[in-house]
Coordinates of C-alpha atoms in Angstrom, one line a residue:
M1 CA 0.0 0.0 0.0
N2 CA 2.8 2.3 0.9
E3 CA 4.6 1.5 -2.4
D4 CA 1.5 2.5 -4.4
L5 CA 1.4 5.9 -2.6
K6 CA 5.0 6.8 -3.6
V7 CA 5.0 10.0 -5.7
N8 CA 6.8 10.4 -8.9
L9 CA 8.4 13.8 -8.2
S10 CA 9.8 14.3 -11.6
G11 CA 6.3 14.4 -13.1
L12 CA 7.4 11.9 -15.9
P13 CA 6.2 8.4 -16.5
R14 CA 8.2 5.7 -14.9
D15 CA 8.9 3.9 -18.2
Y16 CA 10.5 7.1 -19.5
L17 CA 12.7 7.4 -16.5
D18 CA 13.9 3.8 -16.8
A19 CA 14.8 4.4 -20.5
G20 CA 16.7 7.6 -19.6
A21 CA 18.6 5.8 -16.8
A22 CA 19.7 3.2 -19.3
E23 CA 20.9 5.8 -21.7
N24 CA 22.8 7.6 -19.0
A25 CA 24.5 4.4 -18.0
S26 CA 25.5 3.6 -21.6
A27 CA 26.8 7.1 -22.0
A28 CA 28.9 6.8 -18.8
V29 CA 30.4 3.6 -20.0
S30 CA 31.2 4.9 -23.5
S31 CA 32.8 8.0 -22.0
Q32 CA 35.3 5.7 -20.2
V33 CA 36.3 4.0 -23.5
P34 CA 39.0 6.0 -25.4
V35 CA 37.9 7.2 -28.8
V36 CA 40.4 6.4 -31.5
K37 CA 40.5 9.2 -34.1
P38 CA 41.6 8.2 -37.6
E39 CA 45.0 9.6 -38.5
P40 CA 45.0 12.3 -41.1
E41 CA 46.3 11.2 -44.5
L42 CA 49.7 12.5 -45.6
V43 CA 49.1 15.0 -48.4
V44 CA 52.2 15.6 -50.5
N45 CA 52.6 18.9 -52.3
P46 CA 53.2 18.2 -56.1
W47 CA 55.6 21.1 -56.1
D48 CA 57.7 19.4 -53.4
I49 CA 57.8 16.3 -55.5
V50 CA 59.1 18.3 -58.5
L51 CA 61.8 19.9 -56.4
C52 CA 62.9 16.5 -55.0
T53 CA 63.0 15.1 -58.5
S54 CA 65.1 18.1 -59.6
G55 CA 67.4 17.6 -56.6
T56 CA 67.9 13.9 -57.6
L57 CA 68.8 14.8 -61.1
I58 CA 71.2 17.5 -59.9
S59 CA 72.9 15.1 -57.5
C60 CA 73.4 12.4 -60.0
E61 CA 74.7 14.7 -62.8
N62 CA 77.1 16.6 -60.6
A63 CA 78.3 13.5 -58.8
V64 CA 79.7 12.3 -62.2
V65 CA 81.6 15.5 -62.6
V66 CA 83.0 15.5 -59.1
L67 CA 84.2 11.9 -59.5
I68 CA 85.8 12.5 -62.8
I69 CA 87.8 15.5 -61.5
F70 CA 88.7 13.8 -58.2
H71 CA 89.9 10.5 -59.8
N72 CA 91.8 12.1 -62.7
P73 CA 95.2 13.6 -61.5
S74 CA 95.6 15.4 -64.8
L75 CA 92.6 17.6 -64.0
R76 CA 94.3 19.8 -61.4
A77 CA 94.6 23.1 -63.3
P78 CA 92.9 26.1 -61.9
M79 CA 90.0 25.9 -64.4
F80 CA 89.2 22.3 -63.3
L81 CA 89.5 23.1 -59.6
L82 CA 86.8 25.8 -60.1
I83 CA 84.6 23.5 -62.2
G84 CA 85.0 20.9 -59.4
S85 CA 84.0 23.5 -56.9
L86 CA 80.9 24.3 -59.0
A87 CA 80.0 20.7 -59.3
L88 CA 80.4 20.0 -55.6
A89 CA 78.2 23.0 -54.7
D90 CA 75.5 21.9 -57.1
L91 CA 75.8 18.3 -55.7
L92 CA 75.2 19.6 -52.2
A93 CA 72.3 21.7 -53.4
G94 CA 70.7 18.6 -54.9
I95 CA 71.2 16.7 -51.7
G96 CA 69.7 19.6 -49.8
L97 CA 66.6 19.5 -51.9
I98 CA 66.2 15.8 -51.3
I99 CA 66.8 16.1 -47.6
N100 CA 64.3 19.0 -47.4
F101 CA 61.6 16.7 -48.9
V102 CA 62.3 13.9 -46.5
F103 CA 62.4 16.2 -43.4
A104 CA 59.3 18.1 -44.5
Y105 CA 57.1 15.0 -44.5
L106 CA 58.9 12.5 -42.2
L107 CA 61.0 14.4 -39.6
Q108 CA 59.2 17.7 -39.0
S109 CA 61.0 19.8 -36.4
E110 CA 62.5 23.3 -36.0
A111 CA 66.1 21.8 -36.0
T112 CA 65.6 20.0 -39.3
K113 CA 64.2 23.1 -40.9
L114 CA 67.1 25.2 -39.9
V115 CA 69.7 22.6 -40.9
T116 CA 68.0 22.0 -44.3
I117 CA 67.7 25.7 -45.2
G118 CA 71.2 26.3 -44.0
L119 CA 72.5 23.6 -46.4
I120 CA 70.5 24.9 -49.3
V121 CA 71.5 28.5 -48.8
A122 CA 75.2 27.6 -48.4
S123 CA 75.3 25.3 -51.4
F124 CA 73.5 27.6 -53.8
S125 CA 75.6 30.5 -52.6
A126 CA 78.7 28.5 -53.3
S127 CA 77.3 27.6 -56.7
V128 CA 76.8 31.2 -57.7
C129 CA 80.1 32.3 -56.3
S130 CA 81.8 29.4 -58.2
L131 CA 80.3 30.7 -61.4
L132 CA 81.7 34.2 -60.7
A133 CA 85.1 32.6 -59.9
I134 CA 85.0 30.7 -63.2
T135 CA 84.2 34.0 -65.0
V136 CA 87.2 35.7 -63.3
D137 CA 89.4 32.8 -64.2
R138 CA 88.4 32.9 -67.9
Y139 CA 89.0 36.6 -68.0
L140 CA 92.5 36.2 -66.5
S141 CA 93.4 33.4 -68.8
L142 CA 92.7 35.6 -71.8
Y143 CA 93.9 38.9 -70.5
Y144 CA 97.1 37.5 -69.0
A145 CA 97.6 34.7 -71.5
L146 CA 101.4 34.6 -71.3
T147 CA 101.6 34.4 -67.4
Y148 CA 98.4 32.6 -66.7
H149 CA 100.0 29.1 -66.3
S150 CA 102.1 30.2 -63.3
E151 CA 102.3 29.3 -59.7
R152 CA 100.7 32.7 -58.8
T153 CA 97.6 31.7 -60.7
V154 CA 97.3 28.4 -58.7
T155 CA 97.7 30.3 -55.4
F156 CA 95.1 32.9 -56.5
T157 CA 92.7 30.1 -57.4
Y158 CA 93.0 28.5 -54.0
V159 CA 92.5 31.8 -52.3
M160 CA 89.3 32.3 -54.3
L161 CA 88.1 28.9 -53.4
I162 CA 88.7 29.5 -49.7
M163 CA 87.0 32.8 -49.8
L164 CA 83.9 31.7 -51.7
W165 CA 83.3 28.6 -49.6
G166 CA 84.0 30.5 -46.4
T167 CA 81.5 33.1 -47.3
S168 CA 78.9 30.6 -48.4
I169 CA 79.2 28.6 -45.2
C170 CA 78.8 31.8 -43.1
L171 CA 75.6 32.6 -45.1
G172 CA 74.3 29.1 -44.5
L173 CA 75.0 29.3 -40.8
L174 CA 73.0 32.5 -40.3
P175 CA 69.6 30.8 -39.9
V176 CA 71.1 28.1 -37.7
M177 CA 72.7 30.7 -35.4
G178 CA 69.4 32.5 -34.8
W179 CA 68.7 34.7 -37.7
N180 CA 65.4 33.1 -38.6
C181 CA 61.7 33.8 -38.3
L182 CA 60.6 30.7 -36.3
R183 CA 59.8 33.0 -33.3
D184 CA 58.3 35.9 -35.2
E185 CA 56.4 34.8 -38.4
S186 CA 55.8 38.5 -39.4
T187 CA 59.5 38.7 -40.3
C188 CA 59.4 35.7 -42.6
S189 CA 60.4 35.9 -46.3
V190 CA 59.0 33.8 -49.1
V191 CA 61.3 31.0 -48.0
R192 CA 60.5 30.1 -44.4
P193 CA 62.4 30.2 -42.0
L194 CA 64.6 32.8 -43.7
T195 CA 63.9 36.3 -42.6
K196 CA 62.9 39.1 -45.0
N197 CA 66.2 40.9 -44.4
N198 CA 68.2 37.7 -44.9
A199 CA 66.5 37.1 -48.2
A200 CA 67.0 40.7 -49.3
I201 CA 70.8 40.5 -48.5
L202 CA 71.1 37.3 -50.6
S203 CA 69.2 38.9 -53.5
V204 CA 71.3 42.1 -53.5
C205 CA 74.5 40.0 -53.4
F206 CA 73.3 38.0 -56.4
L207 CA 72.4 41.2 -58.4
F208 CA 75.9 42.6 -57.6
M209 CA 77.6 39.3 -58.7
F210 CA 75.5 39.2 -61.9
A211 CA 76.5 42.8 -62.7
L212 CA 80.1 41.9 -62.2
M213 CA 79.8 38.8 -64.4
L214 CA 78.1 40.8 -67.1
Q215 CA 81.0 43.3 -67.1
L216 CA 83.6 40.5 -67.2
Y217 CA 81.9 38.7 -70.0
I218 CA 81.7 42.0 -72.0
Q219 CA 85.5 42.3 -71.6
I220 CA 86.0 38.6 -72.5
C221 CA 83.9 39.1 -75.6
K222 CA 86.1 42.0 -76.7
I223 CA 89.3 40.0 -76.1
V224 CA 87.9 37.0 -78.0
M225 CA 87.0 39.2 -81.0
R226 CA 90.5 40.8 -81.0
H227 CA 92.2 37.4 -80.7
A228 CA 90.0 36.0 -83.5
H229 CA 90.9 38.9 -85.7
Q230 CA 94.6 38.5 -85.1
I231 CA 94.5 34.8 -85.9
A232 CA 92.6 35.5 -89.0
L233 CA 95.3 38.0 -90.1
Q234 CA 98.2 35.6 -89.3
H235 CA 96.7 32.7 -91.2
H236 CA 95.2 34.8 -94.0
F237 CA 91.6 33.6 -93.2
L238 CA 88.7 35.0 -95.1
A239 CA 86.6 37.6 -93.5
T240 CA 83.6 35.3 -93.4
S241 CA 85.6 32.7 -91.4
H242 CA 86.6 35.4 -88.9
Y243 CA 83.0 36.5 -88.7
V244 CA 81.7 33.0 -88.1
T245 CA 84.4 32.3 -85.4
T246 CA 83.7 35.6 -83.6
R247 CA 80.0 35.1 -83.8
K248 CA 80.3 31.6 -82.3
G249 CA 82.3 32.9 -79.4
V250 CA 79.8 35.7 -78.7
S251 CA 76.9 33.4 -78.9
T252 CA 78.5 31.0 -76.4
L253 CA 79.0 33.8 -73.9
A254 CA 75.4 35.0 -74.5
I255 CA 74.0 31.5 -73.8
I256 CA 76.1 31.2 -70.6
L257 CA 75.1 34.5 -69.2
G258 CA 71.5 34.4 -70.5
T259 CA 70.9 30.9 -69.0
F260 CA 72.2 32.1 -65.6
A261 CA 70.0 35.2 -65.6
A262 CA 66.9 33.4 -66.8
C263 CA 67.2 30.8 -64.0
W264 CA 68.0 33.0 -61.1
M265 CA 66.6 36.4 -61.9
P266 CA 62.9 35.6 -61.3
F267 CA 63.4 34.2 -57.8
T268 CA 65.9 37.0 -56.9
L269 CA 63.5 39.8 -57.8
Y270 CA 60.5 38.0 -56.3
S271 CA 62.4 37.6 -53.0
L272 CA 63.0 41.4 -52.9
I273 CA 59.3 42.4 -53.3
A274 CA 57.4 39.5 -51.7
D275 CA 57.0 38.1 -48.2
Y276 CA 55.4 35.2 -46.4
T277 CA 51.9 36.5 -47.1
Y278 CA 52.2 35.9 -50.8
P279 CA 50.8 32.6 -52.2
S280 CA 53.4 29.8 -52.0
I281 CA 52.7 28.8 -55.6
Y282 CA 54.7 32.0 -56.7
T283 CA 57.6 30.9 -54.6
Y284 CA 57.7 27.4 -56.1
A285 CA 57.2 28.8 -59.7
T286 CA 60.3 31.1 -59.3
L287 CA 62.4 28.8 -57.2
L288 CA 62.1 25.8 -59.6
P289 CA 63.9 27.5 -62.5
A290 CA 66.8 28.5 -60.1
T291 CA 67.3 24.8 -59.4
Y292 CA 67.5 24.1 -63.1
N293 CA 70.6 26.2 -63.3
S294 CA 72.4 23.5 -61.3
I295 CA 71.2 21.0 -63.9
I296 CA 72.5 23.1 -66.8
N297 CA 75.8 24.0 -65.2
P298 CA 77.5 20.6 -65.8
V299 CA 76.5 20.7 -69.5
I300 CA 77.9 24.2 -70.0
Y301 CA 81.0 24.1 -67.9
A302 CA 82.0 20.4 -67.6
F303 CA 80.7 18.2 -70.4
R304 CA 81.6 20.7 -73.1
N305 CA 85.3 20.7 -71.9
Q306 CA 87.5 18.6 -74.1
E307 CA 89.7 17.2 -71.3
I308 CA 86.6 16.2 -69.2
Q309 CA 85.1 14.5 -72.3
K310 CA 88.3 12.5 -72.7
A311 CA 88.3 11.4 -69.1
L312 CA 84.6 10.5 -69.3
C313 CA 85.2 8.4 -72.4
L314 CA 88.1 6.6 -70.7
I315 CA 85.9 5.8 -67.8
C316 CA 82.9 4.6 -69.9
C317 CA 84.6 2.8 -72.8
G318 CA 88.3 2.8 -72.0
C319 CA 89.3 4.7 -75.1
I320 CA 89.3 8.2 -76.6
P321 CA 87.4 8.8 -79.8
P322 CA 89.6 10.1 -82.7
S323 CA 87.3 13.2 -83.0
L324 CA 88.3 14.3 -79.5
S325 CA 92.0 13.5 -79.7
Q326 CA 92.4 15.5 -83.0
R327 CA 90.2 18.4 -82.1
A328 CA 91.9 21.8 -81.8
R329 CA 90.7 24.5 -79.5
S330 CA 89.4 27.6 -81.2
P331 CA 89.1 31.2 -79.9
S332 CA 85.3 30.6 -79.6
D333 CA 85.8 27.9 -77.0
V334 CA 85.5 30.2 -74.0

């Protein structure tokens, strides 16, 4: 009788209360069970794949040049030392692009970012400085043709190598030593974690070196034209032959300098005017041609060289083709 007089204080039917209690119990149990969230899928940027592929090609191509010069004792002249420096710098740049891809998707941390960007900055800086050193060496070999093959030239070459690699390593260490934008994103450049000021300094240095290379190649062009004219007079060549030889030399110089400018100038100018707020696609679109310069460098400076061609043929087939052994160097081979 007392049980029948118990009042349902909630004002709800008893069946509804029983169902609610069951739901609360199940919710309490489920809250104690850890919820396993699905891991997000790894999305790879296609531009990073292209840069990694470019880095692989750069590494393979320049590794061949480095091995040829390293294993051939006859290739120790100043010109070959500078070509070896260029190939080594481009090889490190290619390795840096590969490491950047691996670290970006597998080992993400601030330390790996700084080490990677430091390696890339140092290697590409050494590549550009090596191109300038090769230009200086070509100018000296033509302007001081009689005294070029002296001990002083070898010493000067080693001094240039020490200076260019020392400067490049210092530029690469700047982000690692603290000059980066990891703590203040507002100071970032188009290439994180480089600061805007750091990128501006690198761009201005490139423009200065490009202007110096342009001036040196203009002087080289004048010397080549004068030498070709003198050879034509000594051997009584026809005027058309002198014109063809001179035009070939000028065309070669134009291709060398034009290729360098076309590869690096877009990224250099973009780094000066843009910052981290700009779309990343513009950074990739201007950076990719700059990496192509490291692909083209072995073709222009190494594989066109007659001595390196002979060494490569000896390694590949154990012989030197008659066309290489009988070929004479012309004034247009600059």
